[in-house]
Short mmCIF file of C-alpha atoms in Angstrom, two decimals:
data_model
loop_
_atom_site.label_atom_id
_atom_site.label_comp_id
_atom_site.label_asym_id
_atom_site.label_seq_id
_atom_site.Cartn_x
_atom_site.Cartn_y
_atom_site.Cartn_z
CA UNK A 993 30.76 4.88 7.32
CA UNK A 994 33.84 2.31 7.92
CA UNK A 995 34.43 1.16 12.23
CA UNK A 996 38.05 1.05 13.04
CA UNK A 997 39.01 -2.80 13.76
CA UNK A 998 42.38 -3.50 15.32
CA UNK A 999 42.90 -0.23 13.04
CA UNK A 1000 42.01 -1.39 10.27
CA UNK A 1001 38.75 -0.40 8.72
CA UNK A 1002 35.88 -3.14 9.20
CA UNK A 1003 33.45 -4.53 7.32
CA UNK A 1004 30.37 -3.00 7.56
CA UNK A 1005 26.82 -4.26 7.28
CA UNK A 1006 23.73 -1.34 6.55
CA UNK A 1007 20.57 -1.77 9.22
CA UNK A 1008 17.79 -3.48 7.09
CA UNK A 1009 20.95 -6.85 6.97
CA UNK A 1010 20.66 -8.35 10.81
CA UNK A 1011 19.32 -11.24 12.67
CA UNK A 1012 15.69 -12.52 12.06
CA UNK A 1013 15.33 -11.49 8.55
CA UNK A 1014 13.81 -12.70 6.16
CA UNK A 1015 15.26 -12.98 2.81
CA UNK A 1016 13.18 -12.50 -0.98
CA UNK A 1017 12.51 -16.33 -2.38
CA UNK A 1018 13.18 -16.73 -6.15
CA UNK A 1019 14.76 -14.29 -6.92
CA UNK A 1020 18.30 -13.14 -6.60
CA UNK A 1021 19.27 -11.53 -3.45
CA UNK A 1022 21.66 -8.79 -2.72
CA UNK A 1023 23.90 -8.71 0.23
CA UNK A 1024 26.32 -5.14 0.38
CA UNK A 1025 28.55 -2.78 3.15
CA UNK A 1026 31.42 -1.05 2.91
CA UNK A 1027 35.08 -2.54 4.38
CA UNK A 1028 38.66 -1.23 3.34
CA UNK A 1029 39.02 -0.32 -0.67
CA UNK A 1030 40.14 -3.18 -2.86
CA UNK A 1031 39.34 -5.03 0.07
CA UNK A 1032 37.68 -8.52 -0.50
CA UNK A 1033 34.20 -9.83 1.21
CA UNK A 1034 32.80 -13.06 1.24
CA UNK A 1035 29.63 -14.04 1.97
CA UNK A 1036 28.55 -17.44 2.96
CA UNK A 1037 24.44 -18.66 2.79
CA UNK A 1038 22.42 -22.04 1.89
CA UNK A 1039 25.59 -22.87 0.42
CA UNK A 1040 26.90 -20.37 -1.91
CA UNK A 1041 30.04 -18.84 -1.07
CA UNK A 1042 30.36 -15.37 -2.90
CA UNK A 1043 33.35 -12.66 -2.80
CA UNK A 1044 33.01 -9.22 -3.56
CA UNK A 1045 35.68 -6.72 -3.64
CA UNK A 1046 35.53 -2.71 -1.89
CA UNK A 1047 35.99 -0.45 -4.45
CA UNK A 1048 37.57 3.52 -4.22
CA UNK A 1049 34.20 4.15 -1.78
CA UNK A 1050 34.32 1.28 -0.07
CA UNK A 1051 30.82 0.24 -1.10
CA UNK A 1052 31.03 -3.46 -2.35
CA UNK A 1053 28.28 -6.21 -3.11
CA UNK A 1054 27.66 -10.35 -4.03
CA UNK A 1055 24.30 -11.76 -5.36
CA UNK A 1056 22.89 -14.28 -3.78
CA UNK A 1057 21.43 -16.76 -7.04
CA UNK A 1058 17.75 -17.24 -6.55
CA UNK A 1059 17.00 -19.07 -2.71
CA UNK A 1060 13.87 -21.35 -1.83
CA UNK A 1061 11.65 -20.50 0.38
CA UNK A 1062 12.98 -22.14 3.87
CA UNK A 1063 11.51 -22.13 7.23
CA UNK A 1064 14.98 -23.31 8.98
CA UNK A 1065 16.24 -20.36 10.81
CA UNK A 1066 19.90 -20.17 8.78
CA UNK A 1067 23.00 -18.42 9.60
CA UNK A 1068 25.07 -15.84 7.28
CA UNK A 1069 28.65 -14.74 7.88
CA UNK A 1070 30.67 -11.97 6.55
CA UNK A 1071 33.75 -12.34 5.91
CA UNK A 1072 36.91 -9.37 5.61
CA UNK A 1073 39.01 -8.30 8.45
CA UNK A 1074 36.30 -9.27 10.70
CA UNK A 1075 33.30 -11.48 10.42
CA UNK A 1076 29.90 -11.08 10.61
CA UNK A 1077 27.46 -13.65 11.96
CA UNK A 1078 24.04 -13.42 11.27
CA UNK A 1079 22.00 -15.91 13.09
CA UNK A 1080 17.37 -17.04 12.41
CA UNK A 1081 17.32 -16.07 8.79
CA UNK A 1082 14.07 -17.24 6.66
CA UNK A 1083 12.93 -17.15 2.95
CA UNK A 1084 10.06 -16.19 2.09
CA UNK A 1085 8.38 -13.08 0.55
CA UNK A 1086 9.72 -9.36 2.02
CA UNK A 1087 7.04 -6.83 1.44
CA UNK A 1088 7.82 -2.79 2.31
CA UNK A 1089 4.78 -0.86 3.36
CA UNK A 1090 4.90 2.77 3.45
CA UNK A 1091 2.18 5.81 3.64
CA UNK A 1092 1.40 8.21 6.17
CA UNK A 1093 -0.57 7.78 10.00
CA UNK A 1094 -3.24 5.05 8.92
CA UNK A 1095 0.17 2.45 7.60
CA UNK A 1096 2.07 3.99 10.06
CA UNK A 1097 -1.03 3.45 13.26
CA UNK A 1098 0.37 0.61 15.57
CA UNK A 1099 -0.81 -2.18 16.60
CA UNK A 1100 -1.00 -0.73 19.79
CA UNK A 1101 -3.92 1.59 19.32
CA UNK A 1102 -5.16 -1.73 17.49
CA UNK A 1103 -5.60 -3.26 21.19
CA UNK A 1104 -7.49 0.02 22.08
CA UNK A 1105 -10.41 -0.17 19.43
CA UNK A 1106 -13.53 -1.01 20.69
CA UNK A 1107 -14.07 -4.79 20.65
CA UNK A 1108 -15.19 -6.17 17.54
CA UNK A 1109 -17.06 -9.91 16.68
CA UNK A 1110 -14.07 -12.34 16.11
CA UNK A 1111 -12.35 -13.32 13.20
CA UNK A 1112 -11.32 -16.94 12.77
CA UNK A 1113 -12.43 -17.77 16.32
CA UNK A 1114 -10.15 -15.01 17.48
CA UNK A 1115 -10.48 -10.74 18.18
CA UNK A 1116 -8.43 -8.67 15.99
CA UNK A 1117 -8.14 -6.63 18.69
CA UNK A 1118 -6.02 -8.55 21.12
CA UNK A 1119 -3.83 -9.80 18.26
CA UNK A 1120 -0.97 -9.00 20.87
CA UNK A 1121 -2.31 -11.53 22.93
CA UNK A 1122 -1.61 -14.16 21.09
CA UNK A 1123 1.09 -12.94 18.33
CA UNK A 1124 4.09 -15.41 18.32
CA UNK A 1125 4.09 -16.01 14.66
CA UNK A 1126 8.32 -17.40 14.58
CA UNK A 1127 7.11 -17.28 10.06
CA UNK A 1128 5.87 -13.32 10.53
CA UNK A 1129 9.14 -11.19 10.91
CA UNK A 1130 9.40 -7.89 11.28
CA UNK A 1131 11.64 -4.07 10.08
CA UNK A 1132 10.35 -0.76 11.47
CA UNK A 1133 12.26 1.65 9.65
CA UNK A 1134 13.18 5.22 11.82
CA UNK A 1135 14.45 7.54 10.22
CA UNK A 1136 17.59 8.57 11.77
CA UNK A 1137 19.31 5.08 12.85
CA UNK A 1138 18.11 3.53 9.38
CA UNK A 1139 21.06 5.26 7.96
CA UNK A 1140 23.26 4.34 10.59
CA UNK A 1141 25.26 0.67 10.44
CA UNK A 1142 24.21 -0.97 13.53
CA UNK A 1143 26.81 -3.36 15.47
CA UNK A 1144 24.02 -6.21 16.56
CA UNK A 1145 22.37 -5.85 13.65
CA UNK A 1146 19.09 -6.64 15.61
CA UNK A 1147 16.88 -4.43 13.06
CA UNK A 1148 14.69 -7.70 12.72
CA UNK A 1149 12.22 -9.30 15.03
CA UNK A 1150 10.61 -11.84 15.52
CA UNK A 1151 6.48 -9.86 14.90
CA UNK A 1152 5.34 -10.83 18.41
CA UNK A 1153 5.88 -8.84 21.80
CA UNK A 1154 7.34 -5.66 22.22
CA UNK A 1155 8.18 -4.71 18.61
CA UNK A 1156 4.81 -5.81 17.19
CA UNK A 1157 3.44 -3.55 19.48
CA UNK A 1158 5.10 -0.86 17.64
CA UNK A 1159 4.69 -1.76 14.51
CA UNK A 1160 1.94 -1.32 11.51
CA UNK A 1161 -1.72 -3.10 12.09
CA UNK A 1162 -2.17 -2.90 8.68
CA UNK A 1163 1.14 -4.06 7.66
CA UNK A 1164 0.94 -6.83 9.69
CA UNK A 1165 -2.37 -8.21 9.33
CA UNK A 1166 -1.17 -8.45 5.36
CA UNK A 1167 1.53 -10.47 6.48
CA UNK A 1168 -0.74 -13.07 8.93
CA UNK A 1169 -3.03 -13.59 5.46
CA UNK A 1170 0.02 -14.06 3.42
CA UNK A 1171 1.58 -16.62 6.22
CA UNK A 1172 -1.96 -18.70 6.19
CA UNK A 1173 -2.51 -18.76 2.39
CA UNK A 1174 0.93 -19.41 1.55
CA UNK A 1175 2.37 -21.64 4.61
CA UNK A 1176 5.56 -19.41 4.19
CA UNK A 1177 7.71 -17.17 6.40
CA UNK A 1178 6.44 -13.46 5.93
CA UNK A 1179 9.16 -10.24 6.14
CA UNK A 1180 7.43 -7.09 6.58
CA UNK A 1181 9.44 -3.55 5.98
CA UNK A 1182 7.57 -0.12 7.49
CA UNK A 1183 8.31 3.43 6.42
CA UNK A 1184 5.62 5.12 7.65
CA UNK A 1185 5.00 9.01 9.04
CA UNK A 1186 2.11 10.78 10.71
CA UNK A 1187 0.50 14.00 9.02
CA UNK A 1188 2.61 13.22 5.56
CA UNK A 1189 1.59 14.33 2.15
CA UNK A 1190 3.14 11.74 -1.11
CA UNK A 1191 5.64 14.52 -2.08
CA UNK A 1192 8.37 14.37 0.72
CA UNK A 1193 8.48 10.17 -0.44
CA UNK A 1194 9.02 11.08 -3.83
CA UNK A 1195 12.83 10.41 -5.82
CA UNK A 1196 12.21 14.31 -7.11
CA UNK A 1197 10.57 17.36 -7.36
CA UNK A 1198 7.53 16.84 -9.52
CA UNK A 1199 6.00 20.46 -11.44
CA UNK A 1200 2.61 20.68 -12.48
CA UNK A 1201 0.82 22.97 -15.03
CA UNK A 1202 -1.90 23.14 -17.61
CA UNK A 1203 -2.43 22.36 -21.25
CA UNK A 1204 -4.40 24.34 -23.85
CA UNK A 1205 -7.51 22.70 -22.63
CA UNK A 1206 -7.08 23.80 -18.93
CA UNK A 1207 -5.81 20.17 -17.84
CA UNK A 1208 -3.71 19.83 -15.48
CA UNK A 1209 -0.43 17.22 -17.08
CA UNK A 1210 3.37 16.99 -15.88
CA UNK A 1211 5.67 19.91 -16.80
CA UNK A 1212 9.03 18.17 -15.60
CA UNK A 1213 10.41 16.15 -12.73
CA UNK A 1214 13.56 17.00 -11.05
CA UNK A 1215 15.82 14.78 -9.56
CA UNK A 1216 18.07 16.60 -8.11
CA UNK A 1217 15.52 17.38 -5.50
CA UNK A 1218 13.65 14.54 -3.77
CA UNK A 1219 11.66 14.80 -1.11
CA UNK A 1220 13.33 14.65 2.11
CA UNK A 1221 11.94 10.69 3.73
CA UNK A 1222 12.93 9.73 0.25
CA UNK A 1223 16.97 9.39 1.17
CA UNK A 1224 16.40 8.42 4.66
CA UNK A 1225 13.45 6.16 4.92
CA UNK A 1226 13.35 4.25 1.42
CA UNK A 1227 17.27 4.08 0.00
CA UNK A 1228 18.09 2.82 2.88
CA UNK A 1229 16.52 0.21 2.11
CA UNK A 1230 17.91 -0.56 -1.23
CA UNK A 1231 18.54 -2.91 -2.25
CA UNK A 1232 16.93 -5.65 0.09
CA UNK A 1233 15.49 -7.84 -2.45
CA UNK A 1234 11.56 -7.58 -2.12
CA UNK A 1235 8.78 -8.63 -3.29
CA UNK A 1236 6.90 -5.44 -3.67
CA UNK A 1237 5.20 -2.59 -2.01
CA UNK A 1238 2.24 -1.84 -0.07
CA UNK A 1239 0.77 1.58 0.31
CA UNK A 1240 -1.67 3.83 2.30
CA UNK A 1241 -1.12 7.91 2.57
CA UNK A 1242 -3.79 10.78 0.88
CA UNK A 1243 -5.86 12.29 3.62
CA UNK A 1244 -3.32 15.50 4.16
CA UNK A 1245 -3.53 15.62 0.39
CA UNK A 1246 -6.94 14.67 0.04
CA UNK A 1247 -6.35 18.17 2.74
CA UNK A 1248 -5.06 20.14 -0.15
CA UNK A 1249 -8.11 19.41 -2.47
CA UNK A 1250 -6.13 17.60 -4.91
CA UNK A 1251 -7.28 15.66 -7.58
CA UNK A 1252 -5.59 14.69 -10.63
CA UNK A 1253 -2.46 16.08 -9.49
CA UNK A 1254 -2.46 13.24 -6.65
CA UNK A 1255 -2.53 10.82 -9.03
CA UNK A 1256 1.07 12.11 -11.20
CA UNK A 1257 2.54 12.21 -8.24
CA UNK A 1258 1.45 8.04 -7.43
CA UNK A 1259 3.07 7.57 -11.11
CA UNK A 1260 6.16 8.95 -10.13
CA UNK A 1261 6.05 7.57 -6.34
CA UNK A 1262 5.34 3.87 -8.28
CA UNK A 1263 8.00 4.85 -10.72
CA UNK A 1264 10.59 5.97 -8.57
CA UNK A 1265 10.72 3.37 -6.38
CA UNK A 1266 10.61 0.27 -8.64
CA UNK A 1267 13.38 2.00 -10.23
CA UNK A 1268 15.43 2.41 -6.76
CA UNK A 1269 15.36 -1.36 -6.33
CA UNK A 1270 16.27 -1.83 -10.64
CA UNK A 1271 12.73 -3.51 -11.35
CA UNK A 1272 9.83 -1.87 -12.74
CA UNK A 1273 7.46 -5.11 -11.96
CA UNK A 1274 7.32 -4.85 -8.41
CA UNK A 1275 4.05 -5.30 -7.53
CA UNK A 1276 2.26 -1.87 -6.16
CA UNK A 1277 -1.00 -2.97 -3.58
CA UNK A 1278 -2.85 0.27 -2.18
CA UNK A 1279 -5.54 2.19 0.13
CA UNK A 1280 -8.32 4.21 -0.96
CA UNK A 1281 -8.68 5.95 2.16
CA UNK A 1282 -11.05 6.18 4.33
CA UNK A 1283 -14.87 8.06 4.52
CA UNK A 1284 -14.56 10.95 6.70
CA UNK A 1285 -16.15 14.53 7.27
CA UNK A 1286 -13.42 16.88 5.22
CA UNK A 1287 -15.51 20.01 4.27
CA UNK A 1288 -16.24 20.28 8.33
CA UNK A 1289 -12.43 21.40 8.33
CA UNK A 1290 -11.73 24.41 8.29
CA UNK A 1291 -8.11 25.15 6.54
CA UNK A 1292 -5.82 26.63 3.99
CA UNK A 1293 -8.02 24.58 1.19
CA UNK A 1294 -12.03 25.49 0.24
CA UNK A 1295 -13.09 21.80 0.61
CA UNK A 1296 -16.57 20.17 -0.10
CA UNK A 1297 -18.65 17.13 0.25
CA UNK A 1298 -17.24 16.67 -3.01
CA UNK A 1299 -13.91 17.05 -2.06
CA UNK A 1300 -13.27 13.02 -1.27
CA UNK A 1301 -15.40 11.69 -3.84
CA UNK A 1302 -12.86 13.58 -5.84
CA UNK A 1303 -10.50 12.47 -4.36
CA UNK A 1304 -10.59 8.32 -4.31
CA UNK A 1305 -11.33 8.77 -8.11
CA UNK A 1306 -7.77 10.44 -8.50
CA UNK A 1307 -6.97 7.23 -6.78
CA UNK A 1308 -8.93 5.10 -8.69
CA UNK A 1309 -7.01 6.74 -12.29
CA UNK A 1310 -3.93 5.26 -9.63
CA UNK A 1311 -4.95 1.87 -10.70
CA UNK A 1312 -4.61 2.00 -14.17
CA UNK A 1313 -0.25 2.23 -13.96
CA UNK A 1314 1.29 -1.35 -14.79
CA UNK A 1315 1.27 -4.05 -11.75
CA UNK A 1316 -0.92 -1.56 -9.46
CA UNK A 1317 -4.26 -2.43 -7.61
CA UNK A 1318 -6.50 -0.59 -4.81
CA UNK A 1319 -8.46 -1.91 -2.08
CA UNK A 1320 -11.58 -0.05 -1.04
CA UNK A 1321 -12.48 0.78 2.15
CA UNK A 1322 -15.74 3.31 2.20
CA UNK A 1323 -17.55 0.49 3.90
CA UNK A 1324 -14.74 -0.01 6.85
CA UNK A 1325 -15.44 3.36 9.38
CA UNK A 1326 -17.39 3.52 12.50
CA UNK A 1327 -17.83 7.30 12.31
CA UNK A 1328 -16.43 9.94 9.32
CA UNK A 1329 -15.61 11.99 11.93
CA UNK A 1330 -12.49 9.68 12.65
CA UNK A 1331 -9.95 10.37 10.46
CA UNK A 1332 -7.75 6.85 11.71
CA UNK A 1333 -10.84 4.00 11.95
CA UNK A 1334 -9.74 0.78 13.65
CA UNK A 1335 -10.65 -2.48 11.72
CA UNK A 1336 -6.99 -2.21 9.96
CA UNK A 1337 -7.35 -6.06 10.64
CA UNK A 1338 -9.00 -6.10 7.43
CA UNK A 1339 -7.14 -3.48 5.48
CA UNK A 1340 -4.44 -5.18 5.84
CA UNK A 1341 -5.90 -8.65 4.82
CA UNK A 1342 -7.83 -6.09 1.99
CA UNK A 1343 -4.07 -5.14 0.42
CA UNK A 1344 -3.52 -9.67 1.01
CA UNK A 1345 -5.98 -10.51 -1.26
CA UNK A 1346 -4.90 -7.94 -4.11
CA UNK A 1347 -1.18 -9.60 -3.65
CA UNK A 1348 -2.83 -12.83 -3.28
CA UNK A 1349 -4.40 -13.09 -6.35
CA UNK A 1350 -2.52 -10.58 -9.25
CA UNK A 1351 0.84 -11.89 -7.48
CA UNK A 1352 0.82 -15.09 -6.25
CA UNK A 1353 -2.27 -16.55 -8.70
CA UNK A 1354 -4.64 -17.50 -6.68
CA UNK A 1355 -8.21 -17.17 -8.11
CA UNK A 1356 -9.77 -15.84 -5.60
CA UNK A 1357 -11.72 -12.18 -5.55
CA UNK A 1358 -9.58 -9.45 -4.78
CA UNK A 1359 -12.16 -6.11 -5.43
CA UNK A 1360 -15.17 -4.94 -5.65
CA UNK A 1361 -17.29 -4.30 -8.08
CA UNK A 1362 -15.34 -1.79 -10.47
CA UNK A 1363 -17.36 0.39 -13.22
CA UNK A 1364 -16.39 -0.17 -16.77
CA UNK A 1365 -19.97 1.19 -19.23
CA UNK A 1366 -23.29 2.41 -18.89
CA UNK A 1367 -25.81 2.20 -21.65
CA UNK A 1368 -28.48 4.56 -22.03
CA UNK A 1369 -32.18 2.69 -21.78
CA UNK A 1370 -35.63 4.91 -22.30
CA UNK A 1371 -35.82 6.56 -18.02
CA UNK A 1372 -32.70 4.98 -16.87
CA UNK A 1373 -29.75 4.10 -17.25
CA UNK A 1374 -27.96 0.24 -17.16
CA UNK A 1375 -24.05 0.45 -15.47
CA UNK A 1376 -21.80 -2.36 -15.79
CA UNK A 1377 -19.22 -3.86 -13.80
CA UNK A 1378 -15.96 -6.04 -14.01
CA UNK A 1379 -15.44 -7.66 -10.36
CA UNK A 1380 -18.89 -9.06 -9.44
CA UNK A 1381 -17.46 -12.84 -8.93
CA UNK A 1382 -20.80 -14.38 -7.26
CA UNK A 1383 -22.72 -11.83 -8.26
CA UNK A 1384 -23.79 -8.16 -6.73
CA UNK A 1385 -25.95 -7.26 -3.96
CA UNK A 1386 -27.07 -5.02 -0.94
CA UNK A 1387 -24.25 -6.53 2.00
CA UNK A 1388 -27.25 -5.02 4.35
CA UNK A 1389 -30.47 -6.57 3.03
CA UNK A 1390 -31.76 -2.83 2.06
CA UNK A 1391 -32.22 -1.30 -1.22
CA UNK A 1392 -29.10 -0.12 -2.40
CA UNK A 1393 -27.51 3.55 -1.55
CA UNK A 1394 -25.14 6.03 -2.49
CA UNK A 1395 -26.49 6.08 -6.38
CA UNK A 1396 -27.10 9.72 -7.89
CA UNK A 1397 -28.64 10.11 -11.25
CA UNK A 1398 -28.90 13.51 -13.38
CA UNK A 1399 -30.13 14.68 -17.01
CA UNK A 1400 -28.59 17.44 -19.05
CA UNK A 1401 -28.78 20.02 -16.39
CA UNK A 1402 -26.17 18.29 -14.19
CA UNK A 1403 -28.35 18.05 -10.94
CA UNK A 1404 -28.62 15.07 -9.45
CA UNK A 1405 -31.23 13.74 -7.02
CA UNK A 1406 -31.35 10.30 -5.68
CA UNK A 1407 -31.32 6.72 -7.65
CA UNK A 1408 -33.48 4.08 -7.30
CA UNK A 1409 -30.88 1.70 -7.75
CA UNK A 1410 -32.14 -2.26 -8.46
CA UNK A 1411 -29.27 -5.58 -9.30
CA UNK A 1412 -29.97 -7.06 -12.03
CA UNK A 1413 -27.79 -10.08 -12.65
CA UNK A 1414 -24.41 -8.07 -12.98
CA UNK A 1415 -26.01 -4.81 -13.91
CA UNK A 1416 -27.49 -2.25 -11.90
CA UNK A 1417 -30.71 -0.35 -13.43
CA UNK A 1418 -30.46 3.28 -11.86
CA UNK A 1419 -33.69 5.73 -12.23
CA UNK A 1420 -35.59 8.30 -10.64
CA UNK A 1421 -39.25 9.62 -11.49
CA UNK A 1422 -37.49 13.55 -11.86
CA UNK A 1423 -34.84 12.44 -13.80
CA UNK A 1424 -36.80 11.23 -17.19
CA UNK A 1425 -33.60 11.56 -20.08
CA UNK A 1426 -31.00 10.05 -17.84
CA UNK A 1427 -27.20 11.25 -18.92
CA UNK A 1428 -25.59 10.38 -16.10
CA UNK A 1429 -24.71 7.96 -12.80
CA UNK A 1430 -22.48 8.57 -9.64
CA UNK A 1431 -21.73 6.19 -6.60
CA UNK A 1432 -20.48 6.57 -3.67
CA UNK A 1433 -19.97 10.30 -3.93
CA UNK A 1434 -20.36 11.26 -0.63
CA UNK A 1435 -17.54 11.36 2.08
CA UNK A 1436 -19.49 10.39 4.62
CA UNK A 1437 -19.23 6.15 3.24
CA UNK A 1438 -21.16 3.18 4.43
CA UNK A 1439 -23.01 2.23 1.03
CA UNK A 1440 -23.80 -1.16 0.80
CA UNK A 1441 -23.55 -1.79 -2.65
CA UNK A 1442 -20.96 -4.83 -2.94
CA UNK A 1443 -20.26 -7.83 -4.76
CA UNK A 1444 -21.21 -11.50 -3.04
CA UNK A 1445 -17.67 -12.49 -2.05
CA UNK A 1446 -17.90 -9.42 0.59
CA UNK A 1447 -15.69 -6.79 -0.51
CA UNK A 1448 -17.46 -2.77 -1.39
CA UNK A 1449 -18.30 -1.22 -4.95
CA UNK A 1450 -15.13 1.45 -5.75
CA UNK A 1451 -17.22 4.63 -6.02
CA UNK A 1452 -17.51 6.19 -9.91
CA UNK A 1453 -19.29 8.93 -11.42
CA UNK A 1454 -19.58 8.42 -15.63
CA UNK A 1455 -18.78 11.61 -16.11
CA UNK A 1456 -15.42 11.16 -15.34
CA UNK A 1457 -13.49 14.35 -16.60
CA UNK A 1458 -10.11 12.95 -15.52
CA UNK A 1459 -9.81 9.01 -17.39
CA UNK A 1460 -9.05 9.62 -21.02
CA UNK A 1461 -6.44 12.21 -19.87
CA UNK A 1462 -4.72 10.08 -17.31
CA UNK A 1463 -4.94 7.13 -19.19
CA UNK A 1464 -2.68 8.84 -22.46
CA UNK A 1465 0.29 8.76 -19.90
CA UNK A 1466 0.23 5.68 -17.54
CA UNK A 1467 -1.22 2.35 -19.39
CA UNK A 1468 -1.27 -0.96 -17.83
#
């Protein structure tokens, strides 16, 4: 959209470029917009002066050379027929967060959570009372407004007051932890919609079929049919320079009783968004959905107590995609009756741990124990894990819960599980010749198997039927 300015077409910027924004440090930064065809547009920022020319469709774009971190507010001018002055700009780290209701879950809702013990001397429920860090900036994507130019350039805000009340709690607490640990400005872009499955966020329509063994496999991808939110809640943000993506979604697809279908859709989401930003290495960190009584739900799809554990398995499989990692939150509930549990401050912190470790190289533990192998012993099975950190533990000091074991008949029974160094030895008197083990195969959650870094183990089953199938198409 071009706007008339004294009888000529004015230079117009997309809504994502505005006052108070954070620009990504350490990589080229696109600045783009619309102008009259053939018009020269000059961008001046941080000592760089760049000139672009609008093409026949009126589109222009320039790229600032990589910028250094700066917490000193700066000004960008964009000049053509008119001059635009963007103020209070910082340079630091920028992340795009998306998903459904648990990512959309606002700081306003967070303030109404039953008070919990303080974190670092402050109660995170009361964060709105003391959030005034000018180094954290937020941009909330409005599906109807982000596609329109904004002559006031007011889309970005400092993370406080009314702007923060409407912003993603998980996204904000992620930014707070990043800022605390890295001591750099952080910009967060939130684009989330409650009650939505993954399909509307995909760049195209994924077709699935079954192979000769009955396994679900991709059968084609139609880019001519993007999901309904992709064109107006994702593409208008690109190519704004980002460090990476955060994703918290899956409840709707779990209600649809999906397993590996969801993993393939995740793969298309990750690859599609990276392609849009023209960077196949952009980190993608996501949340394994919380425990909930899906089996009690009455709907189109028949659900059982295994519906959620199977979905967790599908989410875990997606971690085999390059530069992805998953935050497990099986402990972050008060009741499995609540589809939208609180504790978003800890969800954000765990996402931040993934970024701090995998993206920023901090030597910290970012995941709970992850199952890797098993060895059968006489009447027992020995389980091996990665991400053991300082050691394995029961976080409440009680006997490990959530382990079941089965013999050749496939009938799983509660197991005795004991920690032995960095392994867990599992057995049951009624299973003299054990074959397989499951952990966390219960939609009610609240398991107590952790590492000593305070992070919960990822649910798993040793008889996972999908592991080899998906890894043939999505390797790290």
